[in-house]
Amino acid sequence: MTTIKNYINGDFQNPIKGNWIDNYNPSNGEIYGQLPDSTKEDVENAYIAAKSAFPSWSQTSLEERSRILIKISELLETNLQRFAEAESKDNGKPVSLAKAVDIPRAASNFRFFGNAITQFASESHESIGQQAVNYTLRQPIGVVGCISPWNLPLYLFTWKIAPALAAGNCVVAKPSEVTPLTAFLLGDICNEAGLPKGVLNIVHGLGESTGQAIVEHPDIKAISFTGGTTTGAHIARVAAPMFKKLSLELGGKNPNIIFADCDYEEMLSTTVRSSFANQGQICLCGSRIFIEASIYEKFKTDFIKKVKALKVGHPSESDTNIGALVSKSHLDKVKEYIQIAKDENGIVLCGGNEVKVKGYENGYYLEPTVIEVQSNDCRVNQEEIFGPVVTMMPFQNEDDVLKMANKVKYGLSATLWTNNLKRTMHLTNQLQAGIVWVNTWMLRDLRTPFGGVKASGVGREGGFEALRFFTEAKNVCIKY
Ligand code: NAD
């Protein structure tokens, strides 16, 4: 049994009230450990540790902060296999995926912000017509809260923590209670890298208690949250009266728009990935596929053939394409949506059933599922499913597909497949999304702004945007 503990002031601690939560392995449905069911008392201890570490950390030179963050990055790389196996055990994703994407990206997050902070600059305005100069200080906020989801556990956890620390803040962080293991392992790495005690504190527990205590804490001045839209709205309601700085990265229901003039083979293989990578549990997955009518039947045949060839299997097997979904309750939710699709006269073109993987019959496996829908207004096109389920339908022309792409409450990302420049310029301008990929998907440059519009969130992460979020601007005006 693995016992996960809170990481407070550089030490590993049991929850004060002594309550624990079972931790499940999604690949076999078994309990493999426990994590703290932390209360507001644990959050308070984490806050006190962070507060006392802040004066020194915020005054630590940029070179030293940078050096420590880059050391954390290197240690994650050294421990790649161990972390990849832990992530897979906790989340159900293939070890190969965790090894190729999740853990390398967590390491990149620390390296990137370790370097970025040495290049971060602020503005100066020389007044014209008056003898005065203004310059902007960018000062760390103090103690900040970082709350992350289960789908890319260490990847998204560190995407918040790294810029917060780089900017000189101290952190109280909570990973998802569904996938706490790699965040727990990160504590040792931080100690080994020489991160001073109390600079980063990791408190484990449920959203409505531990997470809520972080958001409600009057002296935790900023909250960076990634998770569901409903949770984001709740956090905004709690934090707004205290005037906290908020960054909210929320749900998506992203269109994948395919025109007949695209590079067909590349589109086809990328569309399989953008539909089912990480069991479809990526906020950026293109879950609504719109195909130009002239290639609809061909696409349907070719896509289904490729999807049927995907292997659903145990995450540790190297030829597994689709591992287990993260939890039993999530599997049930996704299955419910497949039933809703059928009730709405959607046609299940492939998949739709649970898979019993030999030797792991209690794991949470589901076939990759493609549903042909009649209208963009149906629930499976309007609500986030967040599993290995995509819908497809044809469109007639540019205007037609633009309307459907935008007719949804979310606005996180969109993918466009075309070689027509005019159309690319028109659609990229008009699509309501924070990120538009043209002839690619999930190609990430960590310097670029990342985030959504509409119900997909408020604020941007990435690059200097993240460093701006984790600092307060103070203008200084000097008359001479
Ligand atoms: P969730 O909202 O249930 O939980 C996210 C985190 O918030 C968890 O750590 C949870 O414990 C915590 N939480 C829950 N209630 C809370 C409360 N009252 N106060 C404070 N914290 C609370 O989301 P999830 O199911 O873990 O993740 C899936 C969702 O995340 C999907 O909607 C997905 O689209 C979204 N997501 C968005 C992005 C993005 O960058 N926009 C990235 C990944 C996932």
XYZ file of C-alpha atoms and ligand atoms in Angstrom:
524
model
C 0.000 0.000 0.000
C 1.253 3.475 -0.874
C 0.679 6.124 1.788
C 0.673 9.599 0.346
C 1.380 12.422 2.787
C 1.108 16.183 2.734
C 4.317 18.037 1.900
C 4.469 20.997 4.276
C 7.543 23.033 5.174
C 9.751 20.486 3.418
C 8.437 17.559 5.526
C 5.963 14.793 4.859
C 3.048 14.987 7.282
C -0.106 13.049 8.105
C -3.411 14.952 7.976
C -4.070 16.601 11.361
C -7.510 15.010 11.819
C -6.202 11.578 10.760
C -8.702 10.977 7.952
C -7.698 9.244 4.727
C -9.120 8.655 1.237
C -8.656 5.418 -0.748
C -6.626 5.689 -3.924
C -7.633 3.439 -6.846
C -5.624 1.973 -9.676
C -7.908 2.407 -12.735
C -6.229 -0.395 -14.679
C -7.506 -3.074 -12.270
C -10.068 -1.270 -10.112
C -8.138 -2.054 -6.915
C -7.288 0.215 -3.994
C -3.533 0.583 -3.903
C -3.028 3.244 -1.274
C -4.355 6.160 0.682
C -4.064 9.910 0.600
C -4.794 12.528 3.257
C -8.336 13.839 3.552
C -6.927 17.214 4.581
C -8.951 19.855 6.366
C -8.651 23.598 6.713
C -6.204 23.057 9.601
C -3.752 21.354 7.215
C -4.229 24.174 4.703
C -3.542 26.685 7.477
C -0.271 24.902 8.360
C 0.725 24.969 4.709
C -0.129 28.659 4.553
C 1.956 29.449 7.663
C 4.957 27.598 6.176
C 4.552 29.452 2.878
C 4.158 32.808 4.583
C 7.325 32.413 6.619
C 9.300 31.270 3.556
C 8.128 34.216 1.432
C 10.414 37.060 2.619
C 13.529 35.071 1.868
C 12.317 33.366 -1.360
C 11.005 36.591 -2.868
C 14.447 38.154 -2.260
C 16.389 35.179 -3.623
C 18.285 36.188 -6.747
C 16.805 35.303 -10.130
C 19.871 33.211 -10.890
C 19.390 31.141 -7.749
C 15.656 30.630 -8.302
C 16.380 29.712 -11.893
C 19.106 27.272 -10.855
C 16.800 25.449 -8.423
C 13.940 25.180 -10.924
C 16.267 23.823 -13.591
C 17.649 21.328 -11.061
C 14.069 20.109 -10.371
C 13.643 19.705 -14.123
C 16.818 17.631 -14.393
C 15.820 15.419 -11.467
C 12.448 14.746 -13.069
C 14.253 13.684 -16.230
C 16.559 11.385 -14.236
C 13.483 9.820 -12.637
C 11.480 9.595 -15.873
C 10.665 5.887 -15.733
C 9.623 5.933 -12.052
C 7.401 8.981 -12.525
C 5.880 7.639 -15.764
C 4.957 4.365 -14.069
C 3.474 6.231 -11.098
C 1.417 8.503 -13.364
C 0.111 5.529 -15.297
C -0.783 3.589 -12.146
C -2.717 6.553 -10.763
C -4.432 7.722 -13.933
C -4.779 4.639 -16.174
C -2.927 6.228 -19.105
C -0.401 4.141 -21.057
C 3.073 4.230 -19.483
C 4.387 4.991 -22.992
C 2.284 8.178 -23.084
C 3.339 9.300 -19.614
C 6.949 8.667 -20.612
C 6.691 10.529 -23.902
C 4.397 13.388 -22.889
C 3.416 13.895 -19.240
C 6.715 13.645 -17.401
C 8.932 15.279 -20.064
C 6.451 18.150 -20.176
C 6.497 18.504 -16.365
C 10.304 18.714 -16.585
C 10.015 21.261 -19.427
C 7.673 23.398 -17.328
C 10.350 23.836 -14.655
C 13.134 24.360 -17.190
C 11.083 26.808 -19.233
C 10.055 29.042 -16.322
C 13.509 28.712 -14.735
C 14.861 30.284 -17.909
C 11.918 32.638 -18.583
C 12.253 34.436 -15.254
C 15.774 35.547 -16.182
C 14.321 37.164 -19.342
C 11.187 38.709 -17.801
C 11.119 42.501 -18.053
C 8.668 45.260 -17.254
C 7.759 48.509 -18.969
C 8.931 52.052 -18.602
C 7.108 55.165 -19.895
C 8.905 58.426 -20.294
C 6.346 61.224 -20.074
C 6.286 63.535 -23.054
C 5.874 67.247 -22.201
C 6.640 66.679 -18.519
C 9.846 65.808 -16.802
C 8.801 62.484 -15.415
C 9.507 58.828 -15.945
C 7.276 55.927 -15.016
C 8.506 52.413 -14.555
C 6.569 49.310 -13.609
C 7.706 46.973 -10.893
C 6.552 43.376 -11.188
C 6.501 42.075 -7.627
C 5.580 38.594 -6.410
C 2.090 38.409 -4.901
C 2.906 36.477 -1.710
C 1.274 33.119 -1.003
C -0.690 31.782 -3.978
C -2.935 28.732 -4.472
C -2.634 26.256 -7.349
C -5.370 23.657 -7.938
C -5.188 21.118 -10.749
C -7.235 18.263 -12.322
C -6.598 14.553 -12.919
C -6.227 14.244 -16.680
C -2.594 15.398 -17.030
C -1.680 15.241 -13.351
C 1.965 16.310 -13.007
C 1.961 18.154 -16.353
C -0.768 20.614 -15.283
C 0.252 20.767 -11.619
C 3.752 21.949 -12.561
C 2.425 24.256 -15.315
C 1.107 26.406 -12.445
C 3.692 25.814 -9.742
C 6.760 26.523 -11.904
C 5.782 30.100 -12.941
C 4.458 30.858 -9.434
C 7.795 29.884 -7.861
C 9.878 31.471 -10.618
C 8.133 34.800 -9.983
C 9.089 34.642 -6.281
C 5.827 33.487 -4.724
C 5.358 30.736 -2.175
C 2.716 28.158 -2.999
C -0.029 26.117 -1.381
C -0.981 23.561 -4.030
C -3.547 20.801 -4.319
C -3.457 18.121 -7.013
C -6.602 16.199 -7.887
C -7.608 13.698 -5.214
C -8.052 11.190 -8.059
C -4.375 11.369 -9.111
C -2.169 12.544 -6.213
C 0.831 10.225 -6.610
C 3.278 12.149 -8.804
C 2.632 15.395 -6.898
C 3.578 13.464 -3.738
C 6.780 12.204 -5.378
C 7.631 15.755 -6.450
C 8.226 16.723 -2.798
C 11.388 14.597 -2.556
C 12.668 16.017 -5.826
C 12.160 19.576 -4.548
C 14.095 18.790 -1.361
C 16.899 17.195 -3.355
C 17.057 20.206 -5.674
C 17.501 22.493 -2.675
C 14.143 24.276 -2.787
C 13.989 25.984 0.625
C 11.465 24.655 3.146
C 7.977 26.123 2.902
C 8.386 27.598 -0.594
C 6.175 24.863 -2.039
C 3.547 23.092 0.085
C 1.349 20.320 -1.286
C -1.889 19.524 0.520
C -3.930 16.522 -0.570
C -7.665 16.069 -0.265
C -11.114 16.606 -1.702
C -12.158 19.633 -3.701
C -15.066 20.662 -1.525
C -12.981 20.613 1.684
C -9.229 20.971 1.013
C -9.633 22.891 -2.258
C -12.372 25.041 -0.798
C -10.143 25.915 2.198
C -7.411 27.152 -0.151
C -9.867 29.291 -2.135
C -11.521 30.644 1.041
C -8.242 31.480 2.778
C -8.225 35.279 3.131
C -4.444 35.585 2.804
C -3.910 33.337 -0.188
C -4.014 36.171 -2.671
C -4.299 34.463 -6.038
C -5.795 31.219 -7.276
C -4.678 29.461 -10.421
C -7.243 26.762 -11.164
C -7.617 24.169 -13.912
C -10.672 21.937 -13.905
C -14.349 21.789 -14.774
C -16.444 24.836 -15.694
C -18.928 24.306 -12.844
C -16.090 24.175 -10.290
C -14.528 27.252 -11.888
C -17.776 29.204 -11.538
C -18.012 28.182 -7.888
C -14.408 29.237 -7.201
C -15.045 32.591 -8.893
C -18.067 33.167 -6.618
C -16.057 32.380 -3.475
C -12.953 34.357 -4.469
C -14.569 37.469 -5.998
C -15.615 39.210 -2.731
C -12.016 38.891 -1.499
C -10.740 40.431 -4.775
C -8.357 37.576 -5.402
C -6.492 37.338 -8.643
C -7.983 34.428 -10.585
C -6.820 32.346 -13.504
C -9.441 29.801 -14.570
C -8.695 27.152 -17.198
C -11.916 25.246 -17.696
C -13.734 22.770 -19.933
C -13.903 22.536 -23.711
C -15.961 21.097 -26.558
C -13.604 21.743 -29.392
C -14.442 21.645 -33.096
C -12.190 19.775 -35.528
C -13.026 21.228 -38.965
C -11.906 19.256 -42.000
C -12.020 20.664 -45.540
C -11.628 18.520 -48.674
C -8.472 20.406 -49.732
C -6.433 19.340 -46.675
C -3.450 16.960 -46.622
C -5.681 13.967 -46.146
C -3.363 11.338 -44.662
C -1.827 13.709 -42.139
C -5.274 14.963 -41.171
C -6.516 11.398 -40.726
C -3.750 10.195 -38.409
C -3.748 13.444 -36.404
C -7.530 13.288 -36.065
C -7.240 9.821 -34.512
C -4.838 11.331 -31.978
C -6.843 14.511 -31.357
C -9.892 12.317 -30.723
C -8.476 9.601 -28.491
C -5.083 10.582 -27.021
C -5.085 10.067 -23.256
C -8.422 8.187 -23.634
C -9.942 11.430 -24.968
C -9.357 13.020 -21.567
C -7.587 16.166 -22.744
C -9.389 19.497 -22.568
C -8.013 20.222 -26.077
C -9.314 17.055 -27.777
C -11.326 17.757 -30.919
C -14.502 16.069 -29.797
C -16.806 17.528 -32.488
C -15.581 16.556 -35.962
C -17.087 18.492 -38.884
C -16.241 17.157 -42.353
C -16.870 18.838 -45.712
C -19.709 16.931 -47.390
C -17.710 16.013 -50.524
C -15.286 13.807 -48.505
C -17.663 12.786 -45.729
C -18.222 9.156 -46.791
C -14.543 8.559 -47.566
C -13.487 10.068 -44.231
C -16.068 8.007 -42.385
C -14.768 4.726 -43.859
C -11.082 5.542 -43.367
C -11.478 7.019 -39.880
C -13.535 4.118 -38.544
C -10.993 1.648 -39.942
C -8.178 3.404 -38.068
C -10.162 3.745 -34.845
C -11.077 0.044 -34.890
C -7.366 -0.778 -35.112
C -6.598 1.024 -31.829
C -5.734 -1.386 -29.066
C -7.478 -0.973 -25.745
C -5.271 -2.624 -23.152
C -3.378 -2.560 -19.907
C -1.403 0.689 -19.586
C 1.896 -1.126 -19.028
C 1.802 -2.953 -22.382
C 3.881 -1.171 -24.980
C 1.367 -1.687 -27.835
C -1.593 -0.252 -25.869
C -3.099 2.812 -27.531
C -6.000 3.329 -25.139
C -5.562 2.636 -21.435
C -8.126 2.824 -18.649
C -10.402 5.760 -17.892
C -9.498 7.532 -14.681
C -12.257 6.249 -12.380
C -15.380 4.130 -12.171
C -17.584 7.201 -11.788
C -16.021 8.814 -14.851
C -16.479 5.615 -16.876
C -20.157 5.596 -15.860
C -20.533 9.241 -16.882
C -19.035 8.599 -20.326
C -21.244 5.519 -20.825
C -24.266 7.608 -19.899
C -23.407 10.032 -22.716
C -23.227 7.162 -25.201
C -26.767 6.231 -24.133
C -27.880 9.861 -24.440
C -26.478 9.900 -27.993
C -28.514 6.816 -28.880
C -31.646 8.317 -27.316
C -31.096 11.396 -29.493
C -30.932 9.226 -32.651
C -27.165 9.396 -32.927
C -25.638 6.410 -34.742
C -22.766 4.642 -32.983
C -20.431 3.934 -35.908
C -17.904 2.090 -33.772
C -17.181 1.351 -30.127
C -19.664 2.193 -27.394
C -18.922 -0.773 -25.128
C -16.859 -1.481 -22.064
C -13.817 -3.681 -22.639
C -12.811 -6.494 -20.314
C -9.020 -6.659 -20.498
C -7.839 -10.204 -19.680
C -6.441 -10.381 -16.160
C -7.737 -6.885 -15.345
C -11.489 -7.391 -15.667
C -12.311 -4.790 -13.002
C -10.390 -2.007 -14.790
C -12.238 0.936 -16.344
C -11.795 0.288 -20.058
C -13.985 1.608 -22.863
C -13.820 1.189 -26.634
C -12.982 4.329 -28.618
C -16.386 5.494 -29.781
C -17.459 7.431 -32.872
C -21.007 8.732 -33.087
C -22.655 10.169 -36.194
C -24.989 12.970 -35.170
C -27.723 14.716 -37.143
C -27.353 18.154 -35.621
C -24.866 20.246 -33.666
C -27.637 21.051 -31.191
C -27.762 17.566 -29.637
C -26.471 17.132 -26.080
C -23.425 15.077 -27.085
C -22.315 18.020 -29.239
C -23.020 20.632 -26.600
C -21.826 19.038 -23.342
C -18.287 18.056 -22.410
C -17.922 14.258 -22.245
C -14.150 14.171 -21.640
C -13.668 10.554 -22.672
C -12.907 8.425 -25.746
C -16.023 9.599 -27.579
C -16.204 11.867 -30.636
C -19.089 12.905 -32.841
C -19.040 13.526 -36.580
C -21.289 15.237 -39.068
C -20.954 16.779 -42.548
C -21.054 20.470 -43.458
C -21.811 22.216 -46.740
C -19.715 25.373 -46.678
C -17.534 27.717 -44.628
C -20.382 29.803 -43.171
C -22.312 26.725 -42.235
C -19.413 25.149 -40.293
C -18.351 28.409 -38.644
C -21.828 28.806 -37.167
C -21.799 25.266 -35.801
C -18.244 25.522 -34.472
C -19.119 28.649 -32.492
C -22.563 27.478 -31.395
C -21.472 25.996 -28.082
C -20.940 27.517 -24.652
C -17.224 26.639 -24.618
C -14.327 28.290 -26.455
C -11.061 26.584 -25.618
C -9.471 25.393 -28.859
C -10.316 24.638 -32.495
C -8.540 22.676 -35.201
C -8.764 23.538 -38.868
C -7.633 21.355 -41.774
C -7.301 23.222 -45.076
C -4.691 24.446 -47.545
C -6.729 27.490 -48.579
C -5.062 30.640 -47.236
C -8.051 32.981 -47.526
C -10.262 30.507 -45.713
C -7.598 29.983 -43.042
C -7.386 33.725 -42.401
C -11.165 34.117 -42.321
C -11.867 31.196 -40.011
C -8.962 31.744 -37.610
C -10.246 35.303 -37.165
C -13.828 34.265 -36.587
C -13.515 31.101 -34.483
C -14.402 31.750 -30.833
C -11.480 29.992 -29.161
C -8.321 30.802 -27.228
C -6.194 28.531 -29.428
C -6.620 27.620 -33.104
C -4.455 24.935 -34.682
C -4.207 24.862 -38.459
C -3.102 21.572 -40.036
C -1.843 20.281 -36.702
C -2.991 19.568 -33.151
C -1.393 19.975 -29.700
C 1.725 21.530 -31.159
C 2.767 23.566 -28.132
C 5.273 26.356 -27.699
C 5.436 27.218 -24.005
C 5.926 30.927 -24.775
C 2.431 31.272 -26.288
C -0.723 32.353 -24.420
C -2.804 29.376 -23.319
C -6.443 29.590 -22.254
C -10.025 29.826 -23.362
C -12.919 32.192 -23.970
C -16.621 31.922 -22.998
C -17.203 29.061 -20.511
C -13.666 27.750 -21.078
C -12.159 30.240 -18.690
C -10.661 33.569 -17.810
C -7.022 34.575 -18.145
C -4.065 33.061 -19.940
C -1.268 30.787 -18.841
C 2.055 30.238 -20.607
C 5.155 32.330 -21.170
C 5.215 35.859 -19.796
C 1.404 35.780 -19.416
C 1.873 33.347 -16.509
C 4.638 35.476 -14.970
C 2.369 38.527 -15.269
C -0.420 36.631 -13.522
C 1.850 35.620 -10.668
C 3.132 39.178 -10.096
C 1.501 42.470 -9.158
C 2.281 45.469 -11.328
C 3.237 48.595 -9.427
C 3.817 51.795 -11.364
C 6.412 54.179 -9.981
C 6.301 57.760 -11.285
C 9.393 59.937 -10.703
C 9.339 63.639 -11.530
C 12.680 65.223 -12.176
P -12.840 19.333 -11.211
O -13.324 20.717 -11.447
O -13.771 18.346 -10.633
O -11.572 19.331 -10.236
C -10.407 20.058 -10.516
C -9.683 20.352 -9.206
O -10.487 21.231 -8.429
C -9.439 19.116 -8.338
O -8.197 19.233 -7.696
C -10.574 19.217 -7.321
O -10.298 18.569 -6.116
C -10.668 20.712 -7.141
N -11.950 21.205 -6.618
C -13.180 20.668 -6.756
N -14.091 21.406 -6.095
C -13.420 22.444 -5.543
C -13.815 23.560 -4.737
N -15.073 23.731 -4.336
N -12.869 24.436 -4.358
C -11.582 24.278 -4.740
N -11.156 23.233 -5.466
C -12.069 22.329 -5.884
O -12.252 18.840 -12.599
P -11.667 17.400 -12.953
O -12.789 16.442 -13.089
O -10.554 17.074 -12.024
O -11.021 17.690 -14.378
C -11.707 17.622 -15.572
C -12.071 18.995 -16.084
O -10.894 19.799 -16.206
C -12.667 18.983 -17.465
O -13.767 19.850 -17.505
C -11.548 19.516 -18.351
O -11.961 20.129 -19.554
C -10.895 20.484 -17.451
N -9.537 20.772 -17.887
C -9.274 22.003 -18.410
C -8.003 22.297 -18.871
C -7.653 23.643 -19.438
O -6.472 23.957 -19.537
N -8.613 24.471 -19.804
C -6.998 21.326 -18.792
C -7.319 20.078 -18.249
C -8.588 19.809 -17.793
